[in-house]
XYZ file of N, CA and C in Angstrom:
285
model
N -96.842 -21.388 -59.573
C -95.438 -21.098 -59.299
C -95.374 -19.897 -58.353
N -94.622 -20.064 -57.295
C -94.433 -18.969 -56.336
C -93.044 -18.360 -56.508
N -92.936 -17.082 -56.182
C -91.655 -16.381 -56.200
C -91.155 -16.240 -54.769
N -89.921 -16.670 -54.535
C -89.327 -16.638 -53.199
C -88.119 -15.712 -53.188
N -88.103 -14.819 -52.225
C -86.956 -13.927 -52.057
C -85.880 -14.628 -51.231
N -84.637 -14.507 -51.652
C -83.488 -14.986 -50.881
C -82.839 -13.775 -50.240
N -82.748 -13.777 -48.897
C -82.117 -12.638 -48.223
C -80.945 -13.031 -47.319
N -80.620 -14.339 -47.271
C -79.436 -14.766 -46.531
C -78.968 -16.115 -47.061
N -77.714 -16.444 -46.770
C -77.090 -17.681 -47.251
C -76.308 -18.340 -46.121
N -75.949 -19.603 -46.339
C -75.022 -20.307 -45.453
C -73.934 -20.948 -46.290
N -72.704 -20.828 -45.804
C -71.531 -21.502 -46.368
C -70.867 -22.248 -45.220
N -70.167 -23.349 -45.489
C -69.476 -24.046 -44.405
C -68.505 -23.133 -43.650
N -67.786 -22.289 -44.378
C -66.882 -21.309 -43.767
C -67.197 -19.968 -44.410
N -67.878 -19.116 -43.693
C -68.366 -17.838 -44.234
C -67.260 -17.006 -44.874
N -66.044 -17.048 -44.332
C -64.960 -16.197 -44.813
C -64.130 -16.814 -45.928
N -64.384 -18.059 -46.272
C -63.608 -18.731 -47.306
C -64.087 -18.324 -48.693
N -63.155 -18.019 -49.561
C -63.515 -17.706 -50.950
C -63.675 -18.975 -51.780
N -63.336 -20.133 -51.202
C -63.406 -21.399 -51.936
C -64.633 -22.227 -51.586
N -65.320 -21.861 -50.517
C -66.514 -22.606 -50.114
C -67.715 -22.152 -50.934
N -68.612 -23.064 -51.208
C -69.815 -22.723 -51.958
C -71.004 -22.592 -51.002
N -72.034 -21.964 -51.482
C -73.263 -21.786 -50.705
C -73.942 -23.145 -50.563
N -74.345 -23.491 -49.347
C -75.025 -24.757 -49.102
C -76.536 -24.590 -48.900
N -76.946 -23.464 -48.290
C -78.353 -23.206 -47.994
C -78.694 -21.752 -48.290
N -79.955 -21.523 -48.624
C -80.470 -20.169 -48.800
C -81.776 -20.060 -48.028
N -82.151 -18.825 -47.690
C -83.347 -18.621 -46.890
C -83.929 -17.247 -47.174
N -85.202 -17.087 -46.795
C -85.856 -15.802 -46.953
C -87.257 -15.836 -46.368
N -87.974 -14.728 -46.495
C -89.341 -14.669 -45.971
C -90.307 -15.487 -46.829
N -91.288 -16.108 -46.179
C -92.341 -16.802 -46.926
C -93.089 -15.776 -47.776
N -93.480 -16.125 -48.997
C -94.211 -15.178 -49.844
C -95.486 -14.637 -49.204
N -96.133 -15.437 -48.349
C -97.383 -14.991 -47.720
C -97.143 -14.283 -46.385
N -95.865 -14.099 -46.013
C -95.542 -13.385 -44.789
C -95.699 -14.205 -43.518
N -95.862 -15.514 -43.646
C -96.143 -16.368 -42.484
C -94.894 -16.881 -41.765
N -93.757 -16.334 -42.047
C -92.520 -16.808 -41.415
C -91.389 -16.846 -42.426
N -90.485 -17.781 -42.220
C -89.324 -17.898 -43.099
C -89.228 -19.313 -43.664
N -88.601 -19.429 -44.807
C -88.300 -20.713 -45.412
C -86.776 -20.848 -45.459
N -86.273 -22.068 -45.547
C -84.840 -22.351 -45.690
C -84.722 -23.653 -46.451
N -83.788 -23.705 -47.411
C -83.626 -24.934 -48.183
C -82.191 -25.062 -48.664
N -81.854 -26.258 -49.136
C -80.516 -26.519 -49.667
C -80.423 -26.015 -51.095
N -79.212 -25.729 -51.525
C -78.995 -25.296 -52.910
C -79.453 -26.368 -53.898
N -79.127 -27.668 -53.705
C -79.627 -28.662 -54.673
C -81.149 -28.675 -54.800
N -81.875 -28.485 -53.701
C -83.337 -28.435 -53.794
C -83.804 -27.216 -54.573
N -83.180 -26.057 -54.312
C -83.552 -24.829 -55.023
C -83.220 -24.968 -56.510
N -82.081 -25.572 -56.826
C -81.731 -25.837 -58.226
C -82.848 -26.653 -58.884
N -83.324 -27.688 -58.199
C -84.402 -28.519 -58.740
C -85.683 -27.743 -58.963
N -86.055 -26.881 -57.996
C -87.257 -26.059 -58.165
C -87.142 -25.171 -59.398
N -85.968 -24.575 -59.593
C -85.765 -23.683 -60.737
C -85.793 -24.474 -62.042
N -85.093 -25.599 -62.080
C -85.028 -26.395 -63.313
C -86.384 -26.987 -63.701
N -87.212 -27.303 -62.715
C -88.547 -27.854 -62.998
C -89.600 -26.761 -63.162
N -89.165 -25.491 -63.075
C -90.095 -24.359 -63.160
C -91.196 -24.444 -62.106
N -90.848 -24.972 -60.929
C -91.791 -25.076 -59.829
C -91.898 -23.748 -59.091
N -90.752 -23.116 -58.840
C -90.697 -21.831 -58.151
C -89.612 -20.978 -58.792
N -89.715 -19.662 -58.577
C -88.670 -18.730 -58.983
C -88.089 -18.101 -57.723
N -86.814 -17.710 -57.794
C -86.117 -17.125 -56.657
C -85.450 -15.835 -57.102
N -85.352 -14.883 -56.174
C -84.757 -13.594 -56.494
C -84.130 -12.991 -55.246
N -83.285 -11.990 -55.476
C -82.784 -11.160 -54.390
C -83.322 -9.757 -54.629
N -83.399 -8.991 -53.562
C -83.833 -7.601 -53.682
C -83.027 -6.793 -52.682
N -82.080 -6.046 -53.196
C -81.218 -5.215 -52.368
C -81.284 -3.792 -52.885
N -81.532 -2.854 -51.979
C -81.635 -1.431 -52.350
C -82.658 -1.209 -53.463
N -83.747 -1.973 -53.420
C -84.812 -1.814 -54.396
C -84.557 -2.465 -55.743
N -83.409 -3.116 -55.911
C -83.062 -3.742 -57.189
C -83.303 -5.249 -57.100
N -84.124 -5.760 -58.011
C -84.421 -7.189 -58.061
C -83.473 -7.864 -59.035
N -82.901 -8.996 -58.595
C -82.061 -9.823 -59.468
C -82.592 -11.252 -59.378
N -82.927 -11.842 -60.500
C -83.458 -13.205 -60.530
C -82.323 -14.204 -60.402
N -82.601 -15.297 -59.724
C -81.617 -16.358 -59.485
C -81.780 -17.426 -60.566
N -80.648 -17.837 -61.126
C -80.621 -18.859 -62.171
C -79.645 -19.956 -61.783
N -79.750 -21.076 -62.473
C -78.833 -22.192 -62.268
C -77.698 -22.075 -63.264
N -76.481 -22.198 -62.761
C -75.282 -22.215 -63.610
C -74.554 -23.526 -63.357
N -73.633 -23.885 -64.238
C -72.851 -25.104 -64.086
C -71.378 -24.732 -64.104
N -70.644 -25.165 -63.074
C -69.216 -24.855 -62.984
C -68.434 -25.693 -63.992
N -67.169 -25.372 -64.156
C -66.301 -26.122 -65.063
C -66.215 -27.590 -64.661
N -66.387 -27.862 -63.374
C -66.326 -29.250 -62.890
C -67.680 -29.953 -62.982
N -68.715 -29.243 -63.437
C -70.028 -29.842 -63.612
C -70.978 -29.666 -62.442
N -70.561 -28.947 -61.398
C -71.422 -28.715 -60.231
C -72.418 -27.599 -60.537
N -73.680 -27.816 -60.211
C -74.706 -26.795 -60.407
C -74.702 -25.860 -59.207
N -74.840 -24.574 -59.485
C -74.862 -23.573 -58.421
C -75.821 -22.457 -58.804
N -76.080 -21.566 -57.853
C -77.005 -20.457 -58.057
C -76.248 -19.172 -58.306
N -76.753 -18.378 -59.227
C -76.166 -17.066 -59.496
C -77.280 -16.136 -59.955
N -77.142 -14.858 -59.615
C -78.161 -13.886 -60.001
C -77.830 -13.252 -61.341
N -78.891 -12.780 -61.997
C -78.734 -12.044 -63.244
C -79.730 -10.894 -63.229
N -79.216 -9.703 -63.464
C -80.063 -8.517 -63.552
C -79.592 -7.691 -64.738
N -80.526 -7.230 -65.524
C -80.209 -6.408 -66.697
C -79.196 -7.075 -67.616
N -79.276 -8.419 -67.722
C -78.402 -9.146 -68.630
C -77.004 -9.391 -68.111
N -76.715 -9.014 -66.870
C -75.375 -9.199 -66.302
C -75.414 -10.227 -65.182
N -74.477 -11.182 -65.225
C -74.343 -12.158 -64.153
C -73.569 -11.518 -63.017
N -74.004 -11.768 -61.781
C -73.288 -11.211 -60.633
C -73.285 -12.208 -59.485
N -72.455 -11.935 -58.503
C -72.331 -12.800 -57.335
C -72.950 -12.170 -56.107
N -74.060 -11.454 -56.261
C -74.597 -10.787 -55.083
C -75.160 -11.748 -54.050
N -75.367 -13.016 -54.386
C -75.755 -13.989 -53.360
C -74.662 -14.105 -52.295
N -73.409 -14.061 -52.727
C -72.298 -14.197 -51.784
C -72.194 -13.009 -50.833
N -72.762 -11.882 -51.211
C -72.680 -10.706 -50.351
C -73.820 -10.628 -49.335
N -74.790 -11.552 -49.424
C -75.889 -11.553 -48.480
C -75.405 -11.998 -47.101
N -76.156 -11.596 -46.087
C -75.791 -11.950 -44.718
C -75.911 -13.445 -44.483
N -75.228 -13.917 -43.456
C -75.305 -15.302 -43.025
C -76.676 -15.546 -42.387
N -77.319 -16.661 -42.732
C -78.587 -17.025 -42.111
C -78.329 -17.470 -40.676
N -79.228 -17.094 -39.789
C -79.097 -17.468 -38.392
C -79.545 -18.857 -38.088
């Protein structure tokens, strides 16, 4: 199992509060470039315990988990020190 850092996201409309994250990206664990994938694929990696994902901002690591919305849609959210947060939404847009 590899650990992948997420340092940017993509939404269909970056400024919309109603749009969900479609893609996430970050540096390859071995430093060989960057990876990018869809949220459904990352959800699958997490649920199958294939890979783990995290954010690291200002030296603070927050692990990414799968959550389920009231409508049944699976999405990604971080948890650090037992608190759920939306710091994925505050990450920069992937180029």
